[in-house]
Short mmCIF file of C-alpha atoms in Angstrom, two decimals:
data_model
loop_
_atom_site.label_atom_id
_atom_site.label_comp_id
_atom_site.label_asym_id
_atom_site.label_seq_id
_atom_site.Cartn_x
_atom_site.Cartn_y
_atom_site.Cartn_z
CA UNK A 1 14.03 4.64 -98.69
CA UNK A 2 13.37 0.97 -99.38
CA UNK A 3 16.63 0.14 -100.28
CA UNK A 4 18.09 1.98 -97.02
CA UNK A 5 15.25 0.06 -94.96
CA UNK A 6 16.40 -3.27 -96.44
CA UNK A 7 20.06 -2.66 -95.51
CA UNK A 8 18.91 -1.61 -91.87
CA UNK A 9 17.02 -4.78 -91.56
CA UNK A 10 19.90 -6.98 -92.74
CA UNK A 11 22.29 -5.10 -90.55
CA UNK A 12 19.67 -5.51 -87.46
CA UNK A 13 19.33 -9.26 -88.68
CA UNK A 14 23.19 -9.86 -88.65
CA UNK A 15 23.57 -8.13 -85.28
CA UNK A 16 20.72 -10.50 -83.69
CA UNK A 17 22.24 -13.86 -85.49
CA UNK A 18 25.91 -13.30 -85.99
CA UNK A 19 27.72 -15.64 -88.29
CA UNK A 20 28.91 -18.63 -86.29
CA UNK A 21 32.47 -19.95 -86.07
CA UNK A 22 32.55 -23.66 -86.94
CA UNK A 23 34.92 -25.92 -84.83
CA UNK A 24 37.07 -26.46 -87.81
CA UNK A 25 37.33 -22.59 -88.65
CA UNK A 26 38.35 -22.17 -84.83
CA UNK A 27 41.09 -24.93 -85.17
CA UNK A 28 42.21 -23.51 -88.37
CA UNK A 29 42.56 -19.98 -86.66
CA UNK A 30 43.85 -21.17 -83.20
CA UNK A 31 45.94 -24.07 -83.86
CA UNK A 32 46.96 -24.37 -87.70
CA UNK A 33 47.81 -20.67 -87.79
CA UNK A 34 49.98 -20.94 -84.89
CA UNK A 35 51.89 -24.01 -86.08
CA UNK A 36 52.38 -22.53 -89.43
CA UNK A 37 53.78 -19.30 -87.65
CA UNK A 38 56.02 -21.63 -85.43
CA UNK A 39 57.14 -23.29 -88.47
CA UNK A 40 58.01 -20.19 -90.54
CA UNK A 41 60.07 -18.95 -87.27
CA UNK A 42 61.90 -22.16 -87.18
CA UNK A 43 62.87 -22.20 -90.89
CA UNK A 44 63.97 -18.41 -90.75
CA UNK A 45 66.22 -19.50 -87.70
CA UNK A 46 67.57 -22.33 -89.68
CA UNK A 47 68.21 -20.27 -92.52
CA UNK A 48 70.14 -17.97 -90.46
CA UNK A 49 71.83 -20.83 -88.57
CA UNK A 50 72.71 -22.47 -91.78
CA UNK A 51 73.97 -19.64 -93.36
CA UNK A 52 76.22 -18.42 -90.43
CA UNK A 53 77.51 -21.98 -90.31
CA UNK A 54 78.66 -22.21 -93.83
CA UNK A 55 79.86 -18.51 -94.08
CA UNK A 56 81.98 -19.00 -90.61
CA UNK A 57 83.31 -22.26 -91.95
CA UNK A 58 84.20 -20.61 -95.32
CA UNK A 59 85.78 -17.73 -93.39
CA UNK A 60 87.78 -19.78 -91.27
CA UNK A 61 89.08 -21.97 -94.32
CA UNK A 62 90.13 -18.82 -96.08
CA UNK A 63 91.83 -17.30 -92.94
CA UNK A 64 93.72 -20.52 -92.34
CA UNK A 65 94.92 -20.73 -96.04
CA UNK A 66 95.93 -16.78 -95.57
CA UNK A 67 97.57 -17.41 -92.45
CA UNK A 68 99.94 -20.21 -93.75
CA UNK A 69 100.80 -17.97 -96.63
CA UNK A 70 101.54 -14.99 -94.20
CA UNK A 71 103.53 -17.37 -91.82
CA UNK A 72 105.60 -18.47 -95.02
CA UNK A 73 106.33 -14.93 -96.28
CA UNK A 74 107.39 -14.04 -92.81
CA UNK A 75 109.95 -16.71 -92.79
CA UNK A 76 111.24 -15.55 -96.37
CA UNK A 77 111.58 -12.09 -94.96
CA UNK A 78 113.82 -13.15 -91.84
CA UNK A 79 116.23 -15.11 -94.38
CA UNK A 80 118.64 -12.43 -95.37
CA UNK A 81 119.62 -14.77 -98.20
CA UNK A 82 116.31 -15.19 -99.66
CA UNK A 83 114.82 -12.49 -102.21
CA UNK A 84 111.37 -11.96 -100.66
CA UNK A 85 109.90 -10.53 -103.76
CA UNK A 86 110.94 -13.72 -105.87
CA UNK A 87 109.64 -15.96 -103.37
CA UNK A 88 106.52 -14.27 -102.80
CA UNK A 89 105.98 -14.61 -106.77
CA UNK A 90 106.89 -18.19 -106.45
CA UNK A 91 104.35 -18.90 -103.80
CA UNK A 92 101.54 -16.82 -105.50
CA UNK A 93 102.17 -18.97 -108.60
CA UNK A 94 102.36 -22.41 -106.78
CA UNK A 95 99.12 -21.62 -104.42
CA UNK A 96 97.83 -24.91 -104.05
CA UNK A 97 94.24 -23.55 -103.30
CA UNK A 98 94.15 -21.39 -106.48
CA UNK A 99 91.20 -23.55 -107.97
CA UNK A 100 88.91 -22.69 -104.84
CA UNK A 101 90.04 -19.22 -104.33
CA UNK A 102 92.43 -16.59 -105.38
CA UNK A 103 95.39 -15.10 -103.51
CA UNK A 104 96.38 -11.52 -104.05
CA UNK A 105 98.91 -8.78 -103.09
CA UNK A 106 98.11 -5.04 -102.37
CA UNK A 107 100.72 -2.28 -102.19
CA UNK A 108 100.60 0.64 -100.18
CA UNK A 109 98.29 2.71 -102.56
CA UNK A 110 95.67 -0.12 -102.24
CA UNK A 111 96.03 -1.58 -105.84
CA UNK A 112 96.48 -5.09 -106.55
CA UNK A 113 99.64 -5.93 -108.18
CA UNK A 114 100.07 -9.80 -107.83
CA UNK A 115 97.72 -12.25 -108.15
CA UNK A 116 97.80 -16.24 -107.96
CA UNK A 117 95.86 -16.40 -111.17
CA UNK A 118 97.98 -13.92 -113.19
CA UNK A 119 94.94 -11.36 -113.72
CA UNK A 120 95.04 -8.49 -111.84
CA UNK A 121 91.49 -6.37 -111.35
CA UNK A 122 91.36 -2.98 -112.50
CA UNK A 123 93.24 -0.24 -111.05
CA UNK A 124 89.97 1.64 -109.47
CA UNK A 125 88.26 -1.71 -108.22
CA UNK A 126 87.42 -1.31 -104.66
CA UNK A 127 88.77 -3.45 -101.91
CA UNK A 128 86.70 -3.09 -99.02
CA UNK A 129 88.47 -5.76 -97.05
CA UNK A 130 91.63 -3.75 -97.59
CA UNK A 131 89.96 -0.43 -96.51
CA UNK A 132 88.55 -2.41 -93.35
CA UNK A 133 92.10 -3.45 -92.41
CA UNK A 134 93.39 0.19 -92.64
CA UNK A 135 90.56 1.46 -90.35
CA UNK A 136 91.62 -0.93 -87.61
CA UNK A 137 89.15 -3.67 -88.80
CA UNK A 138 89.36 -7.38 -89.21
CA UNK A 139 89.79 -7.24 -92.92
CA UNK A 140 86.75 -9.24 -93.80
CA UNK A 141 84.13 -8.57 -96.44
CA UNK A 142 81.25 -10.33 -98.07
CA UNK A 143 80.14 -8.71 -101.19
CA UNK A 144 79.73 -8.58 -104.97
CA UNK A 145 82.52 -8.65 -107.51
CA UNK A 146 82.53 -6.58 -110.85
CA UNK A 147 80.73 -9.56 -112.48
CA UNK A 148 78.00 -9.57 -109.85
CA UNK A 149 78.92 -12.75 -108.23
CA UNK A 150 78.79 -13.10 -104.61
CA UNK A 151 82.34 -13.50 -103.00
CA UNK A 152 83.87 -13.34 -99.61
CA UNK A 153 87.48 -11.83 -98.87
CA UNK A 154 89.78 -11.86 -95.91
CA UNK A 155 93.23 -9.49 -95.99
CA UNK A 156 95.95 -9.48 -93.64
CA UNK A 157 98.79 -7.10 -92.94
CA UNK A 158 102.38 -7.66 -94.08
CA UNK A 159 103.59 -4.13 -93.82
CA UNK A 160 106.14 -5.37 -90.88
CA UNK A 161 108.29 -7.32 -93.19
CA UNK A 162 107.54 -5.94 -96.68
CA UNK A 163 107.80 -2.65 -98.11
CA UNK A 164 106.53 -2.87 -101.51
CA UNK A 165 103.29 -5.17 -100.55
CA UNK A 166 101.09 -3.67 -97.63
CA UNK A 167 98.74 -6.87 -97.38
CA UNK A 168 97.72 -9.92 -98.91
CA UNK A 169 94.26 -10.89 -99.32
CA UNK A 170 92.70 -14.11 -100.52
CA UNK A 171 89.14 -14.24 -102.30
CA UNK A 172 86.56 -17.19 -102.95
CA UNK A 173 83.16 -17.44 -104.67
CA UNK A 174 80.34 -18.09 -102.41
CA UNK A 175 78.22 -19.59 -105.41
CA UNK A 176 78.75 -23.23 -104.29
CA UNK A 177 78.05 -22.40 -100.51
CA UNK A 178 74.98 -20.48 -101.53
CA UNK A 179 73.78 -23.56 -103.51
CA UNK A 180 74.33 -25.81 -100.54
CA UNK A 181 72.52 -23.38 -98.10
CA UNK A 182 69.77 -22.93 -100.83
CA UNK A 183 69.62 -26.98 -100.95
CA UNK A 184 69.00 -27.18 -97.19
CA UNK A 185 66.64 -24.56 -97.14
CA UNK A 186 64.52 -26.07 -99.61
CA UNK A 187 64.89 -29.47 -97.99
CA UNK A 188 63.75 -27.68 -94.67
CA UNK A 189 60.73 -25.83 -96.29
CA UNK A 190 59.74 -29.30 -98.06
CA UNK A 191 59.89 -30.92 -94.68
CA UNK A 192 57.78 -28.45 -92.96
CA UNK A 193 55.25 -28.65 -95.68
CA UNK A 194 54.89 -32.13 -95.38
CA UNK A 195 54.51 -31.98 -91.64
CA UNK A 196 52.05 -29.20 -92.07
CA UNK A 197 50.10 -31.41 -94.57
CA UNK A 198 50.10 -34.13 -92.19
CA UNK A 199 48.90 -32.21 -89.38
CA UNK A 200 46.08 -30.84 -91.76
CA UNK A 201 45.02 -34.27 -92.59
CA UNK A 202 45.47 -35.56 -89.03
CA UNK A 203 43.67 -32.39 -87.81
CA UNK A 204 40.77 -32.77 -90.43
CA UNK A 205 40.22 -36.34 -89.49
CA UNK A 206 40.40 -35.62 -85.43
CA UNK A 207 38.07 -32.47 -86.04
CA UNK A 208 35.61 -34.64 -88.05
CA UNK A 209 35.61 -37.32 -85.27
CA UNK A 210 34.48 -34.61 -82.81
CA UNK A 211 31.98 -32.85 -85.17
CA UNK A 212 30.43 -36.10 -86.34
CA UNK A 213 29.10 -37.33 -82.73
CA UNK A 214 28.31 -33.56 -81.85
CA UNK A 215 25.97 -33.46 -85.08
CA UNK A 216 24.56 -36.58 -83.79
CA UNK A 217 24.14 -34.94 -80.52
CA UNK A 218 22.42 -32.19 -81.72
CA UNK A 219 19.97 -34.18 -84.09
CA UNK A 220 19.15 -36.41 -81.02
CA UNK A 221 18.48 -33.31 -78.83
CA UNK A 222 16.28 -32.06 -81.70
CA UNK A 223 14.38 -35.30 -81.48
CA UNK A 224 14.11 -35.28 -77.85
CA UNK A 225 12.72 -32.14 -78.03
CA UNK A 226 9.96 -33.26 -79.99
CA UNK A 227 9.25 -36.09 -77.73
CA UNK A 228 10.91 -38.75 -79.83
CA UNK A 229 13.16 -40.76 -77.60
CA UNK A 230 13.66 -43.76 -79.88
CA UNK A 231 16.92 -42.28 -81.38
CA UNK A 232 20.26 -43.40 -80.23
CA UNK A 233 23.91 -42.19 -80.73
CA UNK A 234 26.23 -44.42 -82.23
CA UNK A 235 29.90 -43.98 -81.04
CA UNK A 236 32.27 -46.67 -80.61
CA UNK A 237 35.32 -44.97 -79.38
CA UNK A 238 35.95 -45.27 -75.48
CA UNK A 239 36.98 -41.59 -74.79
CA UNK A 240 35.25 -38.66 -73.31
CA UNK A 241 32.90 -38.06 -76.36
CA UNK A 242 31.99 -41.82 -75.99
CA UNK A 243 30.97 -40.97 -72.20
CA UNK A 244 28.79 -38.17 -73.22
CA UNK A 245 27.02 -40.26 -75.98
CA UNK A 246 26.75 -43.14 -73.51
CA UNK A 247 25.12 -40.61 -70.92
CA UNK A 248 22.82 -39.29 -73.39
CA UNK A 249 21.65 -42.81 -74.67
CA UNK A 250 21.17 -43.48 -71.08
CA UNK A 251 19.00 -40.31 -70.74
CA UNK A 252 16.81 -41.18 -73.55
CA UNK A 253 16.40 -44.72 -71.91
CA UNK A 254 15.48 -42.81 -68.88
CA UNK A 255 13.25 -40.20 -70.40
CA UNK A 256 11.37 -42.94 -72.50
CA UNK A 257 10.73 -44.90 -69.25
CA UNK A 258 9.76 -41.73 -67.65
CA UNK A 259 7.32 -41.01 -70.30
CA UNK A 260 5.81 -44.11 -70.32
CA UNK A 261 5.50 -44.09 -66.79
CA UNK A 262 3.83 -40.53 -66.99
CA UNK A 263 1.32 -41.78 -69.74
CA UNK A 264 0.73 -44.80 -67.61
CA UNK A 265 0.21 -42.49 -64.54
CA UNK A 266 -2.23 -40.27 -66.27
CA UNK A 267 -4.33 -43.14 -67.37
CA UNK A 268 -4.17 -44.70 -63.71
CA UNK A 269 -5.11 -41.35 -62.21
CA UNK A 270 -8.01 -40.71 -64.65
CA UNK A 271 -9.28 -44.21 -64.08
CA UNK A 272 -8.94 -43.81 -60.28
CA UNK A 273 -10.72 -40.40 -60.26
CA UNK A 274 -13.36 -41.89 -62.83
CA UNK A 275 -14.24 -44.63 -60.29
CA UNK A 276 -15.06 -42.90 -57.16
CA UNK A 277 -16.65 -40.02 -59.15
CA UNK A 278 -18.74 -42.39 -60.92
CA UNK A 279 -20.07 -43.97 -57.78
CA UNK A 280 -20.31 -40.61 -56.17
CA UNK A 281 -22.61 -39.39 -59.02
CA UNK A 282 -24.46 -43.06 -59.15
CA UNK A 283 -25.50 -43.06 -55.50
CA UNK A 284 -26.36 -39.16 -55.31
CA UNK A 285 -28.81 -39.96 -58.05
CA UNK A 286 -29.99 -43.18 -56.27
CA UNK A 287 -30.57 -40.96 -53.01
CA UNK A 288 -32.49 -38.49 -54.67
CA UNK A 289 -34.73 -40.91 -56.31
CA UNK A 290 -35.19 -42.87 -52.82
CA UNK A 291 -35.58 -40.18 -50.29
CA UNK A 292 -38.19 -42.13 -48.53
CA UNK A 293 -35.85 -45.14 -47.99
CA UNK A 294 -33.72 -44.61 -45.10
CA UNK A 295 -31.71 -47.52 -45.69
CA UNK A 296 -30.80 -46.92 -49.30
CA UNK A 297 -29.95 -43.18 -48.14
CA UNK A 298 -27.75 -44.44 -45.49
CA UNK A 299 -25.81 -46.97 -47.66
CA UNK A 300 -25.52 -44.45 -50.43
CA UNK A 301 -24.19 -41.69 -48.04
CA UNK A 302 -21.57 -44.27 -46.66
CA UNK A 303 -20.24 -45.17 -50.17
CA UNK A 304 -20.13 -41.20 -50.88
CA UNK A 305 -18.14 -40.65 -47.84
CA UNK A 306 -15.66 -43.65 -48.48
CA UNK A 307 -15.21 -42.31 -52.09
CA UNK A 308 -14.82 -38.74 -51.13
CA UNK A 309 -12.13 -40.03 -48.53
CA UNK A 310 -10.41 -41.89 -51.46
CA UNK A 311 -10.42 -38.76 -53.69
CA UNK A 312 -9.05 -36.60 -50.81
CA UNK A 313 -6.47 -38.91 -50.28
CA UNK A 314 -5.50 -39.19 -53.79
CA UNK A 315 -5.45 -35.46 -54.35
CA UNK A 316 -3.46 -35.13 -51.14
CA UNK A 317 -0.71 -37.44 -52.94
CA UNK A 318 -0.66 -35.62 -56.09
CA UNK A 319 -0.53 -32.28 -54.47
CA UNK A 320 2.42 -33.66 -52.18
CA UNK A 321 4.19 -34.89 -55.30
CA UNK A 322 3.86 -31.65 -56.79
CA UNK A 323 5.26 -29.60 -54.00
CA UNK A 324 8.27 -32.16 -53.94
CA UNK A 325 8.75 -31.54 -57.52
CA UNK A 326 8.87 -27.86 -57.39
CA UNK A 327 10.94 -27.86 -54.13
CA UNK A 328 7.95 -26.71 -51.95
CA UNK A 329 7.36 -29.50 -49.79
CA UNK A 330 7.70 -28.35 -46.11
CA UNK A 331 7.47 -30.43 -42.93
CA UNK A 332 5.92 -28.81 -39.79
CA UNK A 333 7.90 -30.83 -37.17
CA UNK A 334 7.06 -30.96 -33.53
CA UNK A 335 7.37 -33.55 -30.88
CA UNK A 336 4.80 -36.38 -31.50
CA UNK A 337 3.66 -39.68 -30.57
CA UNK A 338 4.13 -42.10 -33.62
CA UNK A 339 1.95 -44.61 -31.75
CA UNK A 340 -1.09 -42.48 -31.87
CA UNK A 341 -0.69 -41.89 -35.55
CA UNK A 342 0.08 -45.46 -36.29
CA UNK A 343 -3.14 -46.51 -34.09
CA UNK A 344 -5.21 -43.66 -36.12
CA UNK A 345 -4.29 -45.06 -39.45
CA UNK A 346 -4.83 -48.54 -38.27
CA UNK A 347 -8.22 -47.71 -37.16
CA UNK A 348 -9.33 -46.09 -40.28
CA UNK A 349 -8.78 -49.32 -42.20
CA UNK A 350 -10.36 -51.41 -39.82
CA UNK A 351 -13.85 -51.30 -41.08
CA UNK A 352 -12.68 -51.46 -44.77
CA UNK A 353 -10.51 -54.47 -44.26
CA UNK A 354 -13.48 -56.17 -42.41
CA UNK A 355 -15.53 -55.43 -45.48
CA UNK A 356 -12.78 -56.73 -47.77
CA UNK A 357 -12.64 -60.17 -45.72
CA UNK A 358 -8.95 -59.09 -44.72
CA UNK A 359 -7.85 -59.30 -41.29
CA UNK A 360 -5.70 -57.01 -39.64
CA UNK A 361 -3.31 -57.54 -36.55
CA UNK A 362 -1.85 -54.91 -34.85
CA UNK A 363 0.99 -55.62 -32.13
CA UNK A 364 0.74 -52.56 -30.35
CA UNK A 365 3.59 -51.71 -27.51
CA UNK A 366 2.91 -49.96 -24.51
CA UNK A 367 5.43 -47.15 -25.05
CA UNK A 368 7.87 -45.88 -27.66
CA UNK A 369 10.23 -43.01 -27.83
CA UNK A 370 8.87 -39.68 -29.19
CA UNK A 371 9.67 -38.68 -32.76
CA UNK A 372 10.36 -35.06 -33.98
CA UNK A 373 8.33 -34.62 -37.10
CA UNK A 374 5.33 -33.74 -39.08
CA UNK A 375 2.47 -35.92 -37.37
CA UNK A 376 0.19 -35.63 -40.45
CA UNK A 377 2.94 -36.62 -43.07
CA UNK A 378 3.80 -39.36 -40.88
CA UNK A 379 -0.07 -40.55 -40.51
CA UNK A 380 -0.47 -40.10 -44.29
CA UNK A 381 2.60 -42.74 -44.78
CA UNK A 382 0.79 -45.11 -42.49
CA UNK A 383 -2.08 -44.72 -44.14
CA UNK A 384 -0.75 -45.10 -47.74
CA UNK A 385 1.22 -48.37 -46.60
CA UNK A 386 -1.83 -50.11 -45.05
CA UNK A 387 -3.89 -49.04 -47.86
CA UNK A 388 -1.47 -50.73 -50.29
CA UNK A 389 -1.38 -53.95 -48.08
CA UNK A 390 -5.21 -54.14 -47.96
CA UNK A 391 -5.36 -53.15 -51.87
CA UNK A 392 -2.96 -55.88 -53.02
CA UNK A 393 -4.37 -58.71 -50.78
CA UNK A 394 -7.04 -60.92 -51.73
CA UNK A 395 -10.20 -62.11 -49.68
CA UNK A 396 -9.02 -64.15 -46.64
CA UNK A 397 -5.61 -62.49 -46.44
CA UNK A 398 -3.95 -61.20 -43.64
CA UNK A 399 -2.11 -57.89 -42.65
CA UNK A 400 0.41 -57.79 -39.68
CA UNK A 401 1.53 -54.49 -38.34
CA UNK A 402 4.35 -54.07 -35.66
CA UNK A 403 6.00 -51.41 -34.01
CA UNK A 404 9.16 -51.58 -31.69
CA UNK A 405 12.30 -50.08 -30.76
CA UNK A 406 15.07 -51.56 -32.66
CA UNK A 407 18.80 -50.83 -32.48
CA UNK A 408 18.23 -47.21 -31.08
CA UNK A 409 15.51 -46.55 -33.71
CA UNK A 410 11.72 -46.99 -34.22
CA UNK A 411 10.67 -49.61 -36.79
CA UNK A 412 7.22 -49.97 -37.75
CA UNK A 413 6.69 -53.06 -40.23
CA UNK A 414 3.44 -53.55 -42.34
CA UNK A 415 3.38 -57.21 -43.66
CA UNK A 416 0.67 -58.58 -45.94
CA UNK A 417 -0.37 -61.99 -47.73
CA UNK A 418 -1.04 -60.66 -51.09
CA UNK A 419 0.10 -60.99 -54.58
CA UNK A 420 3.80 -59.82 -53.66
CA UNK A 421 6.47 -58.04 -56.25
CA UNK A 422 8.61 -59.51 -58.83
CA UNK A 423 12.18 -59.35 -57.89
CA UNK A 424 12.88 -57.33 -61.12
CA UNK A 425 10.24 -54.69 -59.93
CA UNK A 426 11.69 -54.05 -56.50
CA UNK A 427 14.50 -51.68 -57.35
CA UNK A 428 11.81 -49.50 -59.31
CA UNK A 429 8.97 -49.75 -56.83
CA UNK A 430 9.56 -46.32 -55.12
CA UNK A 431 10.15 -44.71 -58.49
CA UNK A 432 7.49 -41.88 -59.08
CA UNK A 433 4.64 -43.43 -61.50
CA UNK A 434 5.96 -46.80 -61.34
CA UNK A 435 3.45 -49.52 -60.92
CA UNK A 436 4.48 -52.99 -60.48
CA UNK A 437 0.79 -54.50 -60.75
CA UNK A 438 -1.50 -52.87 -63.20
CA UNK A 439 -4.44 -55.29 -62.00
CA UNK A 440 -4.67 -53.23 -58.94
CA UNK A 441 -5.76 -49.51 -58.45
CA UNK A 442 -3.31 -46.89 -57.65
CA UNK A 443 -1.79 -43.84 -58.96
CA UNK A 444 1.93 -45.17 -58.75
CA UNK A 445 3.15 -42.31 -56.63
CA UNK A 446 2.12 -43.21 -53.13
CA UNK A 447 5.28 -44.93 -52.44
CA UNK A 448 7.36 -42.24 -54.14
CA UNK A 449 5.78 -39.55 -51.86
CA UNK A 450 6.13 -41.89 -48.46
CA UNK A 451 9.86 -42.44 -49.13
CA UNK A 452 10.28 -38.68 -49.71
CA UNK A 453 8.60 -38.09 -46.40
CA UNK A 454 10.18 -40.64 -44.48
CA UNK A 455 13.68 -39.52 -46.17
CA UNK A 456 12.85 -35.86 -44.96
CA UNK A 457 12.37 -37.31 -41.49
CA UNK A 458 15.92 -38.61 -41.39
CA UNK A 459 14.59 -42.06 -41.77
CA UNK A 460 14.53 -45.02 -44.20
CA UNK A 461 11.75 -47.02 -46.07
CA UNK A 462 12.72 -50.52 -47.18
CA UNK A 463 10.57 -52.84 -49.27
CA UNK A 464 10.90 -56.85 -49.07
CA UNK A 465 8.64 -58.89 -50.97
CA UNK A 466 8.43 -62.46 -52.88
CA UNK A 467 6.01 -62.87 -55.69
CA UNK A 468 2.93 -64.77 -54.60
CA UNK A 469 4.10 -64.87 -50.81
CA UNK A 470 3.54 -61.43 -49.65
CA UNK A 471 5.36 -58.04 -49.04
CA UNK A 472 6.52 -56.13 -45.82
CA UNK A 473 7.08 -52.73 -45.71
CA UNK A 474 9.85 -51.51 -42.99
CA UNK A 475 9.64 -47.82 -41.95
CA UNK A 476 12.71 -46.76 -39.92
CA UNK A 477 12.88 -43.49 -38.00
CA UNK A 478 15.03 -41.88 -35.25
CA UNK A 479 13.71 -40.94 -32.06
CA UNK A 480 13.86 -37.25 -30.99
CA UNK A 481 17.26 -36.06 -29.87
CA UNK A 482 18.90 -39.15 -31.46
#
């Protein structure tokens, strides 16, 4: 029972985690095996072609020699003064190619009675080429002699001018021909083996050049999964894998930056939340102890209201940011008066600016085209921009707010005389969690949320700034029915 249970467990484990096929194995199976198969087919075709070529050449040579002999005998037969049989013997004895092939004469009974070598085969020796000729064939045969030597024979009919001899045949050994064919086959096999070996070596190098960066990618992904973004892939070839490695390295840079910004964001938000909560708790305790001091109670209530407003604004920003990240951010659009929302935002911060000794100048036009949008979100953008202008300005500073129709659009500008932004920080200023100035309060997502809101309305949020001079935020929105 225990053994059966172990077998079932191993079977189930193998089904859940099947053995993976490596890239090298797949290359050997899909590429190298096909190449070897093609090489085998090519070698077989080459062997067949070489054998056909050499055997055809040998047959043509035999046929040519035999044709010459038959023509010569035919001329002897036509000359009445010539003894055909004597001339035939002389021809056989003086056969010029007797060192390469043997010439034979066959009588009507199918027996060899005359040869160029002077040695006749046994009377019962089969002559397949002669039999083939009698049956209407071409008188051609390849086979083995009595000594098992491979031979080729060609036979021609001479019965038309000879009554004693029915046919003549020529026979040659194929040993040298087969040796030549074998030499070429061995050469072809060696060449194919060299080609396959080179393909294997280059293939292993090529597959290795792919596997190594892939293993680095796997290692890097594992480190990224554990939160370690310091590892970088080293790959120097300018190809698709190089592009992928560069993309992974760039992603690591972005993730590292995002991680730092996230940690900084958590720290900033914690600090931003702690400050108003501390103020609210402190003044609540003070009010409890100073119930008979209306002035202290009123002052404490004002602080609590202001700090609660700050907390509400911060929570709204966080909620909006969360909705944007999850794709659930929705706008409730309707026809709205942008001047009314901008005026409310300015009014909210007039008292605060006075307390911080910062002057606000608002040039309100008489009329602007209506906008089709979410008035609460647009007001939130104005509040965020004006709050930043005051936040980053020092006592005695100045904030200028203008609204106008410009090139068919509505443009709202909020300029301050604050600390400004470094030129290197400007491209990142609208990035989530990014804070250009860490000495000022803020979560680092206000501008990111504002930019998303304006973009969702078909508008644009631009920032121009010079360090030590001030910052101007330009909000451009299209009018309704634009």
